[in-house]
Phi, psi and omega in degrees: 000155182294146173278113184210133178287352184255020178292168173295154180302152181301326179300318180295315181295323178294321178297319179297321180295316178299317180299321180296318180295321182278350180081023178241177179246166178215148173233125175214156182243143173287162180303142177069011176258211183290082186290350178279352179285119185284157172267129184270148177266165178301317181297316181295317182297323184293340180271356182232042182306130181090353182240018182276158178266098185280152169279146180293126179224016184232136179296145178215177181300326179269346184224072188298333179268357173067022181270356177092350179262122176243104185288146172282133181233108358277162174288161176262117184235168175073018180263133174250131180304131181284131177243015181278158177252110183282176174306142183302135175210113184295325180243150174200079190199162165216166183253143166248102182272110187231134180266158174292140183247319184192171175232153179190152176278053184237156174205097185290352175269306185281321181234065183298130177076003184250086183297135177076007184281332187266170165291169186291136178239150171258121184260141176234160178081245184303131186278350185258359189303128174208187185299334184265007183297139176229174176303316182293322182287330180278320189299127180079006183280171177293143186221153174258017171273153181297323178273114181303338180286347180266089177264018180295157177253130176235134178208163184205164179297140179292149180257136179236148165241102191067236178262001181270126178278128182253117181259144172301143182254129177079179180298129176269153183270112175244108182278145166245109187236173169270128175267349181253155179297319178278083182296341179286351181266358183285135178237163184294159173298142171288148179301129177089358177298141178212152178195165177246137178250123183085190190201122180298346180269356187292148175278171177301319181293321179291323176298314181295326182273355183298140183295342178267358180293130180250286180229009177066201179283135183229145165198137184060233180261015182260124183229170174058036177271131176279340177237165179295127181303149181290336178207153176225152179305134180274076180227149182301334184271001183258127174230166174273128185235155175207138175236138178208137185254148181263160171293152185230013178247131188243147180283348179078000187249317188237140173277340174199155176228165187304327178268000176065018182222328192293342177279353180241157178211150168284165181288165173239163181268129176297127183306134178080006181222180171253013183280142177261136178217167178280147175286160182299330180289336181225074194278349188268116180277121178245170175299143174268116177278134174234117174282131171232089189264151179220124178249135182281074179215139177204192182077223178289116184252011187297337180256009180275131184208168173261156176299335180270355179129217181293167183304327182283001173273005183300141178200165176210164185236149177224135180226107188285126175219031176297147165291127194300317184296321182291316179298316180298319180297319180290317179297313183295317184286316190263313182280300179297328181279357176067044181243165173250092190260152170273194185289348175269355186077037183238129176256109186293343177276349178225063185300336180294342179280347176078186181238154178280317186252157178277189183297340176266012179062035177238156173297133179300000000 
């Protein structure tokens, strides 16, 4: 393994080794990272065989030595978390509208190169995503996102009603927002960054307390559910919805770490204020991804479940493969610019500001 002063604590690595020997999984977070990610016990893991969050232990195209650390080249250094309060802007976001492309029991972040190792996932965006996906294989690939420059891979556990797999219909809303108060400090994702949001092993209480929890499972007038509701109104306009936010502060050093979380952190509150800023350990402010998913299912929901288990096992993955110029243009115009943009980078309430992309969703 690489010699690095920024590795995960020895306790975490030791726990992962024990879990490997026992045939179970473990999730733990390094200090100042995603502290809402729970640590699983042996008993809990044994009840979710096949759904544990494993540490990377296998060589892959992006991680040839298989230690789970993928360094950023070059790293981002010399950044101090911004604690300034910019001019008020209620919105600072744009949308990446991406449709579901396929499903497979693969996970190129958690189980790189291990086909069929994961529970079933529904993939959005890049059409080629599979267990062997790397930055190089995704970048520039065919995509089901409206912007052809977004070849990123987005995925989540598949949803079932009984034995029927229910796929989201049409472009799903994936927001790119500012997670920090100083939205002018947000910069684009580095090429190849990847992370997991949430944990298939989490309990209902841990899901509700997760820093990325927004409104839980929704349908009709029912909100803030930690599990999938037992029933939803049987109306054409009712779907099952879920929103969940990702951490948006990066350590500037690694594109991935063995637990797929420790290189990222949620924001912290500036003392004496209500302002959000990045912690010193993760000083680089990146866009905050928010999944807003909708599944076409309603009525009797008693047989609706996720491939990973109960509704509170929901989690999702992101693997960045944006074309750099396009992502920077959208971030600068919409996030840093304090706008509420659609997938073209256009804010209909401020038409005078123009759009980033043309009618074909490409840079002019």
